[in-house]
Tab-separated table of C-alpha atoms and ligand atoms in Angstrom:
chain	number	residue	atom	x	y	z
A	27	UNK	CA	68.144	23.308	-2.759
A	28	UNK	CA	70.220	25.601	-0.458
A	29	UNK	CA	72.793	29.250	-1.426
A	30	UNK	CA	73.352	30.314	1.792
A	31	UNK	CA	71.287	28.977	3.593
A	32	UNK	CA	68.026	29.980	1.241
A	33	UNK	CA	66.260	27.494	-0.713
A	34	UNK	CA	66.661	28.579	-4.321
A	35	UNK	CA	66.084	26.271	-8.134
A	36	UNK	CA	68.230	26.896	-10.791
A	37	UNK	CA	65.305	29.308	-12.513
A	38	UNK	CA	62.585	31.338	-11.481
A	39	UNK	CA	59.789	31.914	-13.436
A	40	UNK	CA	57.725	34.854	-13.356
A	41	UNK	CA	54.417	34.571	-15.290
A	42	UNK	CA	53.087	38.305	-14.739
A	43	UNK	CA	56.086	39.610	-15.379
A	44	UNK	CA	56.714	37.674	-18.784
A	45	UNK	CA	60.412	36.641	-17.605
A	46	UNK	CA	62.338	34.630	-16.192
A	47	UNK	CA	65.817	34.738	-14.224
A	48	UNK	CA	68.659	31.895	-14.197
A	49	UNK	CA	71.904	32.208	-12.740
A	50	UNK	CA	74.747	32.764	-15.257
A	51	UNK	CA	76.624	29.520	-14.353
A	52	UNK	CA	79.835	30.210	-17.377
A	53	UNK	CA	79.862	33.012	-13.790
A	54	UNK	CA	80.387	30.103	-11.220
A	55	UNK	CA	81.677	29.103	-9.011
A	56	UNK	CA	83.456	32.213	-8.035
A	57	UNK	CA	80.348	34.688	-8.244
A	58	UNK	CA	76.443	34.396	-7.895
A	59	UNK	CA	74.507	36.272	-10.762
A	60	UNK	CA	71.316	36.277	-11.896
A	61	UNK	CA	70.198	36.269	-15.406
A	62	UNK	CA	66.861	38.059	-16.404
A	63	UNK	CA	65.900	36.770	-19.850
A	64	UNK	CA	62.648	38.705	-21.520
A	65	UNK	CA	62.556	37.310	-25.259
A	66	UNK	CA	63.587	34.786	-27.528
A	67	UNK	CA	67.139	35.724	-28.291
A	68	UNK	CA	67.792	36.086	-24.560
A	69	UNK	CA	67.037	32.905	-23.623
A	70	UNK	CA	67.914	31.095	-27.022
A	71	UNK	CA	71.235	32.366	-26.323
A	72	UNK	CA	71.649	31.695	-22.688
A	73	UNK	CA	71.581	27.589	-24.010
A	74	UNK	CA	73.850	28.672	-26.639
A	75	UNK	CA	76.365	29.814	-24.907
A	76	UNK	CA	75.625	27.106	-21.785
A	77	UNK	CA	73.917	30.105	-18.700
A	78	UNK	CA	71.674	27.817	-18.264
A	79	UNK	CA	73.137	23.255	-18.977
A	80	UNK	CA	72.219	20.200	-18.026
A	81	UNK	CA	69.995	18.725	-19.977
A	82	UNK	CA	66.524	19.059	-17.692
A	83	UNK	CA	67.537	22.781	-17.750
A	84	UNK	CA	67.967	22.495	-20.895
A	85	UNK	CA	64.589	21.726	-21.678
A	86	UNK	CA	62.556	23.731	-19.151
A	87	UNK	CA	64.622	27.378	-20.190
A	88	UNK	CA	62.912	26.141	-23.921
A	89	UNK	CA	59.937	25.524	-22.884
A	90	UNK	CA	59.974	29.348	-20.510
A	91	UNK	CA	61.588	30.458	-23.639
A	92	UNK	CA	59.333	29.676	-25.885
A	93	UNK	CA	56.346	31.494	-23.602
A	94	UNK	CA	58.403	34.286	-23.746
A	95	UNK	CA	58.809	34.334	-27.442
A	96	UNK	CA	54.832	34.231	-27.497
A	97	UNK	CA	54.531	37.226	-25.957
A	98	UNK	CA	55.223	39.332	-28.474
A	99	UNK	CA	53.140	37.399	-31.472
A	100	UNK	CA	51.804	33.673	-31.528
A	101	UNK	CA	50.334	33.351	-34.987
A	102	UNK	CA	51.734	30.337	-36.145
A	103	UNK	CA	54.565	31.404	-37.878
A	104	UNK	CA	55.994	32.901	-34.673
A	105	UNK	CA	55.258	29.634	-33.269
A	106	UNK	CA	57.551	27.977	-35.233
A	107	UNK	CA	60.685	30.474	-35.528
A	108	UNK	CA	60.764	30.209	-31.453
A	109	UNK	CA	60.507	26.855	-31.629
A	110	UNK	CA	62.742	26.565	-34.661
A	111	UNK	CA	64.839	29.047	-32.807
A	112	UNK	CA	65.172	26.902	-29.662
A	113	UNK	CA	66.158	23.787	-31.365
A	114	UNK	CA	68.977	24.605	-32.944
A	115	UNK	CA	70.462	25.792	-30.114
A	116	UNK	CA	71.894	22.768	-28.879
A	117	UNK	CA	72.187	19.168	-30.428
A	118	UNK	CA	72.952	16.732	-28.112
A	119	UNK	CA	71.014	16.877	-25.174
A	120	UNK	CA	67.043	15.365	-25.722
A	121	UNK	CA	65.154	16.924	-23.083
A	122	UNK	CA	65.531	20.390	-25.421
A	123	UNK	CA	63.563	19.121	-28.099
A	124	UNK	CA	61.205	16.906	-25.813
A	125	UNK	CA	60.088	20.301	-23.890
A	126	UNK	CA	59.781	21.562	-27.127
A	127	UNK	CA	58.183	19.138	-28.550
A	128	UNK	CA	55.887	18.499	-26.090
A	129	UNK	CA	54.992	22.643	-25.823
A	130	UNK	CA	54.522	22.296	-29.831
A	131	UNK	CA	52.079	20.055	-29.483
A	132	UNK	CA	49.660	21.467	-26.418
A	133	UNK	CA	50.270	25.462	-28.110
A	134	UNK	CA	49.338	24.228	-32.204
A	135	UNK	CA	45.717	23.599	-31.697
A	136	UNK	CA	44.826	26.661	-29.581
A	137	UNK	CA	43.932	30.310	-31.040
A	138	UNK	CA	46.967	32.275	-31.382
A	139	UNK	CA	45.380	34.331	-28.728
A	140	UNK	CA	45.526	31.453	-26.242
A	141	UNK	CA	49.123	30.823	-27.119
A	142	UNK	CA	51.218	32.524	-24.827
A	143	UNK	CA	48.840	32.084	-21.226
A	144	UNK	CA	48.411	27.828	-22.264
A	145	UNK	CA	52.498	28.365	-22.786
A	146	UNK	CA	54.066	29.865	-19.270
A	147	UNK	CA	51.008	27.178	-17.675
A	148	UNK	CA	52.930	24.395	-19.675
A	149	UNK	CA	55.864	25.647	-19.087
A	150	UNK	CA	55.313	25.742	-15.395
A	151	UNK	CA	54.014	21.733	-15.292
A	152	UNK	CA	57.404	21.225	-17.171
A	153	UNK	CA	59.773	22.818	-14.616
A	154	UNK	CA	57.296	20.854	-11.559
A	155	UNK	CA	57.936	17.626	-12.610
A	156	UNK	CA	61.124	18.040	-13.507
A	157	UNK	CA	61.313	18.256	-9.221
A	158	UNK	CA	59.074	15.383	-8.608
A	159	UNK	CA	61.358	13.759	-10.693
A	160	UNK	CA	64.305	13.805	-9.382
A	161	UNK	CA	62.694	13.348	-5.642
A	162	UNK	CA	61.952	10.248	-6.762
A	163	UNK	CA	65.376	9.395	-8.694
A	164	UNK	CA	66.116	10.554	-5.445
A	165	UNK	CA	64.731	8.334	-3.231
A	166	UNK	CA	65.056	5.149	-5.622
A	167	UNK	CA	68.807	5.780	-6.326
A	168	UNK	CA	69.057	6.092	-1.698
A	169	UNK	CA	68.059	2.108	-1.900
A	170	UNK	CA	70.448	1.104	-4.429
A	171	UNK	CA	73.468	3.310	-2.314
A	172	UNK	CA	72.334	1.722	1.074
A	173	UNK	CA	72.412	-1.760	-0.715
A	174	UNK	CA	76.532	-0.773	-1.748
A	175	UNK	CA	79.067	-2.471	-0.490
A	176	UNK	CA	81.730	-0.325	0.817
A	177	UNK	CA	85.570	-0.910	0.230
A	178	UNK	CA	87.428	0.608	2.225
A	179	UNK	CA	85.899	2.529	5.136
A	180	UNK	CA	81.888	2.688	7.207
A	181	UNK	CA	81.869	6.116	4.158
A	182	UNK	CA	79.956	5.767	0.943
A	183	UNK	CA	82.541	6.834	-1.406
A	184	UNK	CA	80.755	8.288	-4.885
A	185	UNK	CA	82.455	9.573	-7.826
A	186	UNK	CA	80.867	11.607	-10.273
A	187	UNK	CA	81.333	13.974	-13.174
A	188	UNK	CA	80.337	16.843	-15.148
A	189	UNK	CA	77.380	18.628	-13.154
A	190	UNK	CA	74.044	16.851	-12.800
A	191	UNK	CA	73.225	18.116	-9.603
A	192	UNK	CA	70.254	20.811	-9.080
A	193	UNK	CA	72.588	23.321	-10.346
A	194	UNK	CA	71.789	21.059	-13.940
A	195	UNK	CA	67.803	20.871	-13.433
A	196	UNK	CA	65.389	23.191	-12.134
A	197	UNK	CA	66.105	21.401	-8.717
A	198	UNK	CA	67.900	19.162	-6.580
A	199	UNK	CA	69.810	17.336	-9.598
A	200	UNK	CA	69.278	14.066	-11.391
A	201	UNK	CA	72.993	11.745	-10.864
A	202	UNK	CA	73.252	14.032	-6.599
A	203	UNK	CA	69.620	14.080	-5.891
A	204	UNK	CA	70.554	10.361	-4.492
A	205	UNK	CA	73.515	11.689	-2.702
A	206	UNK	CA	71.658	14.935	-1.762
A	207	UNK	CA	69.017	11.868	0.115
A	208	UNK	CA	71.722	9.688	1.275
A	209	UNK	CA	73.054	12.886	3.139
A	210	UNK	CA	70.276	13.680	4.344
A	211	UNK	CA	69.315	10.220	5.764
A	212	UNK	CA	72.431	10.266	7.295
A	213	UNK	CA	74.380	8.055	5.463
A	214	UNK	CA	78.107	8.745	5.650
A	215	UNK	CA	78.773	9.764	2.085
A	216	UNK	CA	81.668	11.201	0.476
A	217	UNK	CA	81.892	12.351	-3.431
A	218	UNK	CA	85.061	12.314	-5.378
A	219	UNK	CA	84.387	14.995	-7.862
A	220	UNK	CA	85.610	15.133	-11.448
A	221	UNK	CA	87.033	18.440	-12.804
A	222	UNK	CA	85.322	18.306	-16.441
A	223	UNK	CA	87.788	19.450	-18.804
A	224	UNK	CA	87.529	21.995	-20.399
A	225	UNK	CA	84.325	23.386	-19.103
A	226	UNK	CA	84.792	22.795	-15.786
A	227	UNK	CA	81.338	21.722	-14.805
A	228	UNK	CA	83.539	20.240	-11.865
A	229	UNK	CA	83.477	23.218	-9.850
A	230	UNK	CA	79.831	23.297	-10.164
A	231	UNK	CA	79.057	20.637	-8.652
A	232	UNK	CA	81.752	20.641	-5.731
A	233	UNK	CA	80.235	24.420	-4.761
A	234	UNK	CA	76.751	22.798	-5.029
A	235	UNK	CA	78.056	20.266	-2.903
A	236	UNK	CA	79.289	22.670	-0.342
A	237	UNK	CA	76.127	24.206	-0.068
A	238	UNK	CA	74.218	21.915	0.990
A	239	UNK	CA	77.094	20.317	3.604
A	240	UNK	CA	78.003	17.541	1.454
A	241	UNK	CA	82.061	15.899	1.949
A	242	UNK	CA	83.681	16.862	-1.084
A	243	UNK	CA	86.954	16.224	-3.420
A	244	UNK	CA	88.213	17.804	-6.438
A	245	UNK	CA	90.180	15.930	-9.273
A	246	UNK	CA	91.903	15.500	-11.975
A	247	UNK	CA	89.990	13.814	-14.824
A	248	UNK	CA	93.494	11.380	-14.888
A	249	UNK	CA	93.733	10.673	-11.458
A	250	UNK	CA	90.126	8.521	-11.747
A	251	UNK	CA	91.912	5.605	-12.614
A	252	UNK	CA	93.847	5.541	-9.427
A	253	UNK	CA	91.230	6.160	-7.383
A	254	UNK	CA	89.097	3.409	-8.448
A	255	UNK	CA	92.242	0.817	-8.751
A	256	UNK	CA	93.178	1.707	-5.371
A	257	UNK	CA	89.875	0.892	-3.566
A	258	UNK	CA	88.788	4.287	-2.744
A	259	UNK	CA	85.429	4.800	-5.386
A	260	UNK	CA	82.483	2.030	-4.483
A	261	UNK	CA	80.082	3.040	-6.965
A	262	UNK	CA	80.499	6.225	-10.270
A	263	UNK	CA	76.811	7.722	-10.327
A	264	UNK	CA	76.797	10.302	-13.397
A	265	UNK	CA	73.331	12.626	-15.160
A	266	UNK	CA	72.790	12.068	-18.784
A	267	UNK	CA	72.198	14.364	-21.840
A	268	UNK	CA	70.263	11.168	-24.178
A	269	UNK	CA	69.599	7.628	-23.399
A	270	UNK	CA	68.872	5.963	-26.399
A	271	UNK	CA	66.322	3.243	-26.644
A	272	UNK	CA	68.923	0.225	-26.071
A	273	UNK	CA	70.743	1.995	-22.824
A	274	UNK	CA	73.739	3.669	-24.088
A	275	UNK	CA	74.111	6.725	-22.536
A	276	UNK	CA	75.216	10.308	-23.671
A	277	UNK	CA	77.171	12.315	-21.308
A	278	UNK	CA	80.022	14.912	-20.682
A	279	UNK	CA	83.097	13.831	-22.402
A	280	UNK	CA	84.846	11.599	-20.268
A	281	UNK	CA	81.605	9.550	-18.706
A	282	UNK	CA	82.807	6.525	-20.846
A	283	UNK	CA	86.295	6.700	-20.246
A	284	UNK	CA	85.123	6.485	-16.250
A	285	UNK	CA	82.855	3.867	-17.576
A	286	UNK	CA	85.430	1.545	-18.674
A	287	UNK	CA	87.351	2.183	-15.650
A	288	UNK	CA	85.063	1.423	-13.671
A	289	UNK	CA	84.108	-2.444	-15.628
A	290	UNK	CA	87.975	-3.385	-15.066
A	291	UNK	CA	87.688	-2.393	-11.288
A	292	UNK	CA	84.419	-3.934	-10.563
A	293	UNK	CA	82.601	-0.955	-9.351
A	294	UNK	CA	78.915	-0.409	-10.136
A	295	UNK	CA	78.416	2.501	-12.413
A	296	UNK	CA	75.077	4.463	-12.400
A	297	UNK	CA	73.359	6.461	-14.373
A	298	UNK	CA	70.816	8.854	-13.418
A	299	UNK	CA	68.402	10.374	-15.691
A	300	UNK	CA	64.306	11.187	-16.275
A	301	UNK	CA	61.887	9.880	-18.458
A	302	UNK	CA	62.471	13.396	-20.773
A	303	UNK	CA	66.311	12.018	-21.093
A	304	UNK	CA	65.084	8.658	-22.584
A	305	UNK	CA	65.334	8.924	-27.141
A	306	UNK	CA	62.541	6.185	-27.442
A	307	UNK	CA	62.823	7.226	-30.882
A	308	UNK	CA	66.545	6.228	-31.411
A	309	UNK	CA	67.705	2.811	-31.337
A	310	UNK	CA	71.136	3.245	-30.579
A	311	UNK	CA	73.696	5.299	-29.303
A	312	UNK	CA	75.789	6.190	-32.286
A	313	UNK	CA	72.963	7.863	-34.024
A	314	UNK	CA	73.323	10.370	-31.363
A	315	UNK	CA	74.656	14.198	-32.643
A	316	UNK	CA	78.013	15.052	-30.879
A	317	UNK	CA	77.753	18.877	-30.344
A	318	UNK	CA	81.437	19.719	-31.685
A	319	UNK	CA	81.911	23.344	-29.241
A	320	UNK	CA	83.851	26.211	-30.033
A	321	UNK	CA	87.628	25.251	-29.536
A	322	UNK	CA	88.433	28.645	-27.561
A	323	UNK	CA	86.687	26.809	-24.078
A	324	UNK	CA	90.403	24.632	-24.712
A	325	UNK	CA	92.661	27.017	-25.427
A	326	UNK	CA	90.842	29.247	-22.612
A	327	UNK	CA	91.088	28.821	-19.016
A	328	UNK	CA	88.873	30.706	-17.116
A	329	UNK	CA	89.397	31.892	-13.314
A	330	UNK	CA	90.458	34.298	-10.996
A	331	UNK	CA	93.577	36.112	-11.492
A	332	UNK	CA	95.751	37.856	-8.534
A	333	UNK	CA	93.178	40.527	-7.551
A	334	UNK	CA	90.648	38.100	-7.775
A	335	UNK	CA	89.237	39.724	-11.002
A	336	UNK	CA	87.449	37.218	-13.301
A	337	UNK	CA	89.920	36.747	-16.209
A	338	UNK	CA	90.849	33.899	-18.735
A	339	UNK	CA	94.665	32.585	-20.179
A	340	UNK	CA	95.389	31.920	-22.775
A	341	UNK	CA	97.235	28.268	-23.140
A	342	UNK	CA	97.045	27.879	-26.520
A	343	UNK	CA	97.200	29.897	-29.567
A	344	UNK	CA	94.384	30.627	-32.205
A	345	UNK	CA	95.119	29.099	-34.462
A	346	UNK	CA	95.704	25.941	-33.147
A	347	UNK	CA	94.142	22.693	-34.010
A	348	UNK	CA	91.568	21.702	-31.320
A	349	UNK	CA	89.089	19.537	-31.613
A	350	UNK	CA	86.323	19.987	-28.420
A	351	UNK	CA	83.449	17.592	-28.767
A	352	UNK	CA	81.078	17.707	-25.493
A	353	UNK	CA	79.547	14.288	-25.132
A	354	UNK	CA	80.526	10.944	-25.417
A	355	UNK	CA	78.424	7.997	-25.483
A	356	UNK	CA	78.965	5.206	-23.123
A	357	UNK	CA	77.841	1.715	-24.389
A	358	UNK	CA	75.133	-0.432	-22.258
A	359	UNK	CA	77.580	-2.767	-21.371
A	360	UNK	CA	79.327	-0.781	-19.386
A	361	UNK	CA	76.339	0.314	-17.925
A	362	UNK	CA	75.367	-1.123	-14.573
A	363	UNK	CA	72.085	0.224	-14.380
A	364	UNK	CA	70.043	3.522	-14.947
A	365	UNK	CA	67.943	5.512	-11.856
A	366	UNK	CA	64.789	6.942	-13.412
A	367	UNK	CA	61.613	8.621	-11.363
A	368	UNK	CA	59.550	5.056	-11.751
A	369	UNK	CA	62.507	3.088	-10.443
A	370	UNK	CA	66.047	1.416	-11.110
A	371	UNK	CA	66.166	-0.497	-14.199
A	372	UNK	CA	68.993	-2.868	-16.455
A	373	UNK	CA	70.313	-0.199	-19.777
A	374	UNK	CA	68.442	-2.481	-22.310
A	375	UNK	CA	65.591	-1.641	-24.114
A	376	UNK	CA	63.074	-4.294	-22.175
A	377	UNK	CA	64.516	-2.919	-19.003
A	378	UNK	CA	63.430	0.184	-20.306
A	379	UNK	CA	60.125	-0.494	-21.903
A	380	UNK	CA	59.705	-2.314	-18.353
A	381	UNK	CA	59.143	0.942	-16.544
A	382	UNK	CA	58.027	3.413	-19.473
A	383	UNK	CA	55.664	-0.038	-21.545
A	384	UNK	CA	53.699	3.326	-22.921
A	385	UNK	CA	56.209	4.324	-25.565
A	386	UNK	CA	56.061	0.381	-26.376
A	387	UNK	CA	54.904	-0.105	-29.735
A	388	UNK	CA	55.722	-3.269	-30.723
B	658	MRU	O1	77.396	20.798	-21.145
B	658	MRU	P1	76.668	20.489	-19.958
B	658	MRU	O2	77.399	21.519	-19.199
B	658	MRU	O3	75.014	21.493	-20.631
B	658	MRU	O4	76.635	19.006	-19.938
B	658	MRU	C1	75.826	18.676	-18.611
B	658	MRU	C2	75.901	17.467	-18.101
B	658	MRU	O5	76.566	16.547	-19.482
B	658	MRU	C3	74.833	16.462	-17.340
B	658	MRU	O6	76.497	15.036	-16.814
B	658	MRU	C4	73.875	15.531	-17.856
B	658	MRU	O7	72.721	16.600	-18.452
B	658	MRU	C5	72.930	15.643	-16.930
B	658	MRU	S1	72.493	17.045	-16.095
B	658	MRU	C6	70.664	16.389	-14.973
């Protein structure tokens, strides 16, 4: 997608220099700052500290992080250590583990001397597939959006939560891919962007929608139910961090409340995600590990001070007890449909297996 009109992916790989460059998303939307990742520690830090974030981008970064790590040595012990280090950075988004499993399967059979080059090639394949899959999600989602009943005016009023746009993937996004496709196809579209406390990923969504020219309006998370009740929302579309085999969806905390409000207001609730987000090995959503993040993410507010300097404001003392679960699980029964790169399916085991028959092992 574009930054100031220039096509830009969320991650740039430089295999010849054995480094990648990432956008430091902790500094957006106030500053666009690229960070060079040149060793295993930096790759793990980028994922853990959410310099990169969003399930597909975490997976691609982990794959490249492994390739970078193997440049410093690629015997069996070094391969295992690098995989374990990256594996433990974040627990909920399954794309991380999916990417590392895929890399391990490709690299383990090879002689150590061949592993680093093969890892760069496999990471590049993961990144390229991510973009292609997101474009396909956009086209399938566009067909759904074209059929939606408009409640109030000719404009299609969509709502999203968190950031599942190109910043959360290598490019194009998952939940925002159909939005971009709709906008590019000339459909009048407007997006309600939920702020997404405490990390405010909604600000990233607003920033990237603005870069593309898509009309949007930021709202406090708590305003979502009112807007639905007022008939100002035609559909909600979100991404996912992990979809269990039965269609339960883990996504950014607050997603479940939106799905509940959709059900009460007869509003379609769509989840857009690629194959790498579906955990066919996990029977149901209650088994998904929910990441508990540092309470200071909640106690401190980040922004610019009156001089425009990035700063943190303490809203709660450090000893104040807080809970900061980063994700929640929306039961499949509240999900109208799942949009994947292979098409649209009901959020059920049968629906998912109809799209991915190769995952049906009886
Ligand atoms: O904690 P984050 O910012 O990594 O969480 C991101 C989300 O929850 C996204 O909605 C999800 O990963 C889908 S990304 C295409």
